[in-house]
Tab-separated table of C-alpha atoms in Angstrom:
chain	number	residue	atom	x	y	z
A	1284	UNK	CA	55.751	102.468	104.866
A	1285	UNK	CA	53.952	103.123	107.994
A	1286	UNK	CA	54.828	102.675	111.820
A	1287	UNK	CA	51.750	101.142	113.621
A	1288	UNK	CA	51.168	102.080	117.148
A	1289	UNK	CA	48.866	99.795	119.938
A	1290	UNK	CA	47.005	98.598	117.259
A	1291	UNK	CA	44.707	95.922	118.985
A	1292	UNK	CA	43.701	94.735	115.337
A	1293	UNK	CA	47.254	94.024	114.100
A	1294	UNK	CA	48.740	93.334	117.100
A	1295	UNK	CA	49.637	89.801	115.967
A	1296	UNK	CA	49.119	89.933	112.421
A	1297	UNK	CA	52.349	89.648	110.181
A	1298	UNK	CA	52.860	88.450	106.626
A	1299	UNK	CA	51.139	89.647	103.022
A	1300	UNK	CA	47.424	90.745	103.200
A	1301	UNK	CA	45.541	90.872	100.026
A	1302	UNK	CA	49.114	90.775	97.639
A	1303	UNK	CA	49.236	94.860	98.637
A	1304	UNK	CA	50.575	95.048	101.734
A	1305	UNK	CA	53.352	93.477	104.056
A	1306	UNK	CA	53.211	93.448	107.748
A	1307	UNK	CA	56.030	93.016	109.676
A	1308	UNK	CA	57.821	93.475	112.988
A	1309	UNK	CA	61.045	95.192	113.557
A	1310	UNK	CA	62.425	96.303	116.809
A	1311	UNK	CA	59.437	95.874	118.591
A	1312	UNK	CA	57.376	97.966	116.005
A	1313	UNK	CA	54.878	96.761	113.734
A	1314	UNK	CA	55.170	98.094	110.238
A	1315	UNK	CA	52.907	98.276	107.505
A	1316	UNK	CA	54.696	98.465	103.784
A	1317	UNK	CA	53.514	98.419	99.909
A	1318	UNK	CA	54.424	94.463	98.666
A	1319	UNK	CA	56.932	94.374	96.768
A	1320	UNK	CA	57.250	92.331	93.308
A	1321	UNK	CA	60.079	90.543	91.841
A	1322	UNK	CA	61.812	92.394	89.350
A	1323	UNK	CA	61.327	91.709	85.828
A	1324	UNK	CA	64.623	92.607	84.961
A	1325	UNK	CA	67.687	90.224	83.802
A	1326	UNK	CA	70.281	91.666	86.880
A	1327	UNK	CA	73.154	93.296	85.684
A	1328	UNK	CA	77.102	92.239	86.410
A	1329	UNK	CA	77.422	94.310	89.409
A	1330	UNK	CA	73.723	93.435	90.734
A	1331	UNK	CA	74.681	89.529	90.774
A	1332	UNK	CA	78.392	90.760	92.826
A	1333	UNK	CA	76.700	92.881	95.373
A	1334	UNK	CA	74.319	89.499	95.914
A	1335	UNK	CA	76.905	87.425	96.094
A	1336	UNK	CA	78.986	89.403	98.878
A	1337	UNK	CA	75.642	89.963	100.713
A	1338	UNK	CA	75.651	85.884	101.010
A	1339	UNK	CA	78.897	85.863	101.559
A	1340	UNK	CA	78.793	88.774	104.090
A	1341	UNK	CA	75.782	87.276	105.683
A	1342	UNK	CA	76.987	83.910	106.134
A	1343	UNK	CA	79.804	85.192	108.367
A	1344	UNK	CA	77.313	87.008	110.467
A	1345	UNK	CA	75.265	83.976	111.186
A	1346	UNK	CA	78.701	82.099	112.106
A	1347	UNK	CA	80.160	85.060	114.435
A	1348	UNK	CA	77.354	86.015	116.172
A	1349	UNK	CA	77.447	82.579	118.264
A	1350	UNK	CA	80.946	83.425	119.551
A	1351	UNK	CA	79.068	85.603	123.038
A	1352	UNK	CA	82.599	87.683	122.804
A	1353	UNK	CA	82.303	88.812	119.454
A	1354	UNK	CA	78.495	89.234	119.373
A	1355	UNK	CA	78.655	91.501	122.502
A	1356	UNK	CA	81.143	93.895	120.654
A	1357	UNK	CA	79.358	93.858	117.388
A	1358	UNK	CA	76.134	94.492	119.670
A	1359	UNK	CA	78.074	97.409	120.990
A	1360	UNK	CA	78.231	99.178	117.736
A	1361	UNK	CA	74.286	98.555	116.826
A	1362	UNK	CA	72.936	101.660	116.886
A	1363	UNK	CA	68.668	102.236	117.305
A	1364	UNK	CA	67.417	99.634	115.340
A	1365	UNK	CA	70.541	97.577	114.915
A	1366	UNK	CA	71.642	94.319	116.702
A	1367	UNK	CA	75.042	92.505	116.458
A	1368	UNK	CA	73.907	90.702	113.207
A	1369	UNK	CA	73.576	93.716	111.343
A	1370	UNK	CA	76.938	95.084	112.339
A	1371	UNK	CA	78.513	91.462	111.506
A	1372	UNK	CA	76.930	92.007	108.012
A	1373	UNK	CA	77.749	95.645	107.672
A	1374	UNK	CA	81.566	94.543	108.609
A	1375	UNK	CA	81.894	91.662	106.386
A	1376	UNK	CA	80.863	93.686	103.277
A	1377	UNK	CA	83.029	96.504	103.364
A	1378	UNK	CA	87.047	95.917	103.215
A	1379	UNK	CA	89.903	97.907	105.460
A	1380	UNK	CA	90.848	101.374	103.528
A	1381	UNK	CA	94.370	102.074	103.870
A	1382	UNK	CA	94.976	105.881	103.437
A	1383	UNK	CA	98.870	106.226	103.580
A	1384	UNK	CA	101.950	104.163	103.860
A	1385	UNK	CA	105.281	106.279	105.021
A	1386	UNK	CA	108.973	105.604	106.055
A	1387	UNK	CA	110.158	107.334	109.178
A	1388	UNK	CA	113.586	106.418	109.209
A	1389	UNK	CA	113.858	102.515	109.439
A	1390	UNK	CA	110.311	102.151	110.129
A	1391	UNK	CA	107.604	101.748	107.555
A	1392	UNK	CA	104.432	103.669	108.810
A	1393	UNK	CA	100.885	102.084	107.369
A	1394	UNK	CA	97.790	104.467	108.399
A	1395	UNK	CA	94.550	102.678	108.089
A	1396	UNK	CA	91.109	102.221	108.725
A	1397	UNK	CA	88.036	100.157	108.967
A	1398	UNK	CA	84.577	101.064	110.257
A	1399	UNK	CA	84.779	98.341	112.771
A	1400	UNK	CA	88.788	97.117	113.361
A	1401	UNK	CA	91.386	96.499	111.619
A	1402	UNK	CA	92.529	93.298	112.956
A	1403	UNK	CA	95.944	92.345	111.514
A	1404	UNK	CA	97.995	94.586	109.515
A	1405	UNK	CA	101.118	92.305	106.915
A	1406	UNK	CA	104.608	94.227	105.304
A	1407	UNK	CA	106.782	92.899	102.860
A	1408	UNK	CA	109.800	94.258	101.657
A	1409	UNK	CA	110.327	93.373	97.391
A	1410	UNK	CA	113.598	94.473	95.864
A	1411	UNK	CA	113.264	95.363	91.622
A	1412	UNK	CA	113.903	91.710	90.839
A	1413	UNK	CA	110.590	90.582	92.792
A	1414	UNK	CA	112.665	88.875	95.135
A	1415	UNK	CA	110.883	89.026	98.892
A	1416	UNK	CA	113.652	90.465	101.247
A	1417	UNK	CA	111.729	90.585	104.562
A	1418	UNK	CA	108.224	89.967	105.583
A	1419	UNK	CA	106.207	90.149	109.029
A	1420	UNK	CA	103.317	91.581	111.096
A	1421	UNK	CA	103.546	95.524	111.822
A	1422	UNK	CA	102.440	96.793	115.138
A	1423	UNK	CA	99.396	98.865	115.848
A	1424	UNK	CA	100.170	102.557	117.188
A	1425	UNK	CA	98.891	104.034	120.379
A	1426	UNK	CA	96.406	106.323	118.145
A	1427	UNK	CA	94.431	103.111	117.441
A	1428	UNK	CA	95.040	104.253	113.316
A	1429	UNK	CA	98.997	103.870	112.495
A	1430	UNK	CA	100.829	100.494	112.353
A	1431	UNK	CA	104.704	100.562	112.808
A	1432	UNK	CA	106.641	97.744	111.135
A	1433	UNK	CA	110.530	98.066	111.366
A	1434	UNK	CA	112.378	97.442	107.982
A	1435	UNK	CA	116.314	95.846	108.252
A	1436	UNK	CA	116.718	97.771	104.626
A	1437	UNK	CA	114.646	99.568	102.208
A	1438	UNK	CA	116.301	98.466	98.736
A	1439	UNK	CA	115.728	101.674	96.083
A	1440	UNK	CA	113.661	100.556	93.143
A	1441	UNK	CA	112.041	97.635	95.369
A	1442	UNK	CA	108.187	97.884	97.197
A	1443	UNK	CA	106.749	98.117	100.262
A	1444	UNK	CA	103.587	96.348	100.017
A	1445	UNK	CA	101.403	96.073	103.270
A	1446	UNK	CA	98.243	93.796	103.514
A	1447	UNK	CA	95.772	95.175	105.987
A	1448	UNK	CA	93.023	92.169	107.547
A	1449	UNK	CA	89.964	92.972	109.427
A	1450	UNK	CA	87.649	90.827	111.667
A	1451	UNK	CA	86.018	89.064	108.915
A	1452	UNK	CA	89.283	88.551	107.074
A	1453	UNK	CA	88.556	91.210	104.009
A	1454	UNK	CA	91.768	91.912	103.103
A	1455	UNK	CA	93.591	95.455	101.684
A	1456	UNK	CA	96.729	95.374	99.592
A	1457	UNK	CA	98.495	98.591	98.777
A	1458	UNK	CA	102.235	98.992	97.822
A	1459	UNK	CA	104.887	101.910	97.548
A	1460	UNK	CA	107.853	102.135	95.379
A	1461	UNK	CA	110.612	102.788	97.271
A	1462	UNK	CA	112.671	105.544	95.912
């Protein structure tokens, strides 16, 4: 790949020259790269997933990026050579992590994380017969990380299970025995 600079001949060329090389424009730079072939191989499993959540993933983009709100905060994460569609991608692929649930007291303690935000963060309370004893939406912490969600009982032998939601709706689900 090469980066062309004030290059009077290529200044408005783009496409495939010759079935060697592909010239393109990113970012206000022209760019100069070795054509590339389809592959000759059958994809595997995991190669036809990864597609299909890049559609998926890139279909949201193209859908958010017309709300003005939501495309001026995902243009507010684009770094050099990023704009908001890229970051709409990059959050629609990739799913909340939640890194620990805790009790503290009454109060049922869900740290998590996304590289955008996590939007929306669900508790329910099972006891050991699978029976759903409370449910509801826990509160996000002044740290921006923790989400508080205030349990009437914690039954021993039941589950906590938490559901954590970001922007795109990618959804989480972790649970903790209760002991």
């Amino acid at each position: 790949m090469a980066i062309v600079k004030d290059n009077l001949l290529l200044y408005a060329v783009r496409g495939t020259l010759g079935k060697q090389f592909t010239i393109y424009e990113r970012n206000d730079q022209i760019i100069i790269a070795k054509k590339r072939g389809p592959s000759k191989g059958k994809p595997t499993k995991n190669q036809l997933a990864a597609r299909y959540k890049m559609r998926v993933a890139a279909a949201y983009a193209k859908v958010i990026i017309q709300d003005p709100e939501l495309k001026t905060y995902y243009k507010s994460l684009a770094g050099p050579g990023q704009n908001a569609y890229n970051m709409a991608v990059k959050d629609a692929y990739k799913s909340p992590e939640v890194q620990n649930i805790r009790f503290e007291e009454e109060t049922v303690v869900v740290t998590a994380k996304d590289e955008f935000r996590v939007a929306e963060m669900q508790v329910r309370v099972i006891d050991n017969d699978g029976v759903i004893l409370e449910r509801g939406a826990a509160v996000l912490g002044r740290n921006g990380v923790d989400w508080y969600y205030k349990v009437n009982v914690l039954p021993p032998g039941g589950k906590v299970i938490v559901v954590a939601v970001d922007l795109p709706g990618n959804e989480t689900v972790r649970e903790l025995l209760i002991t």
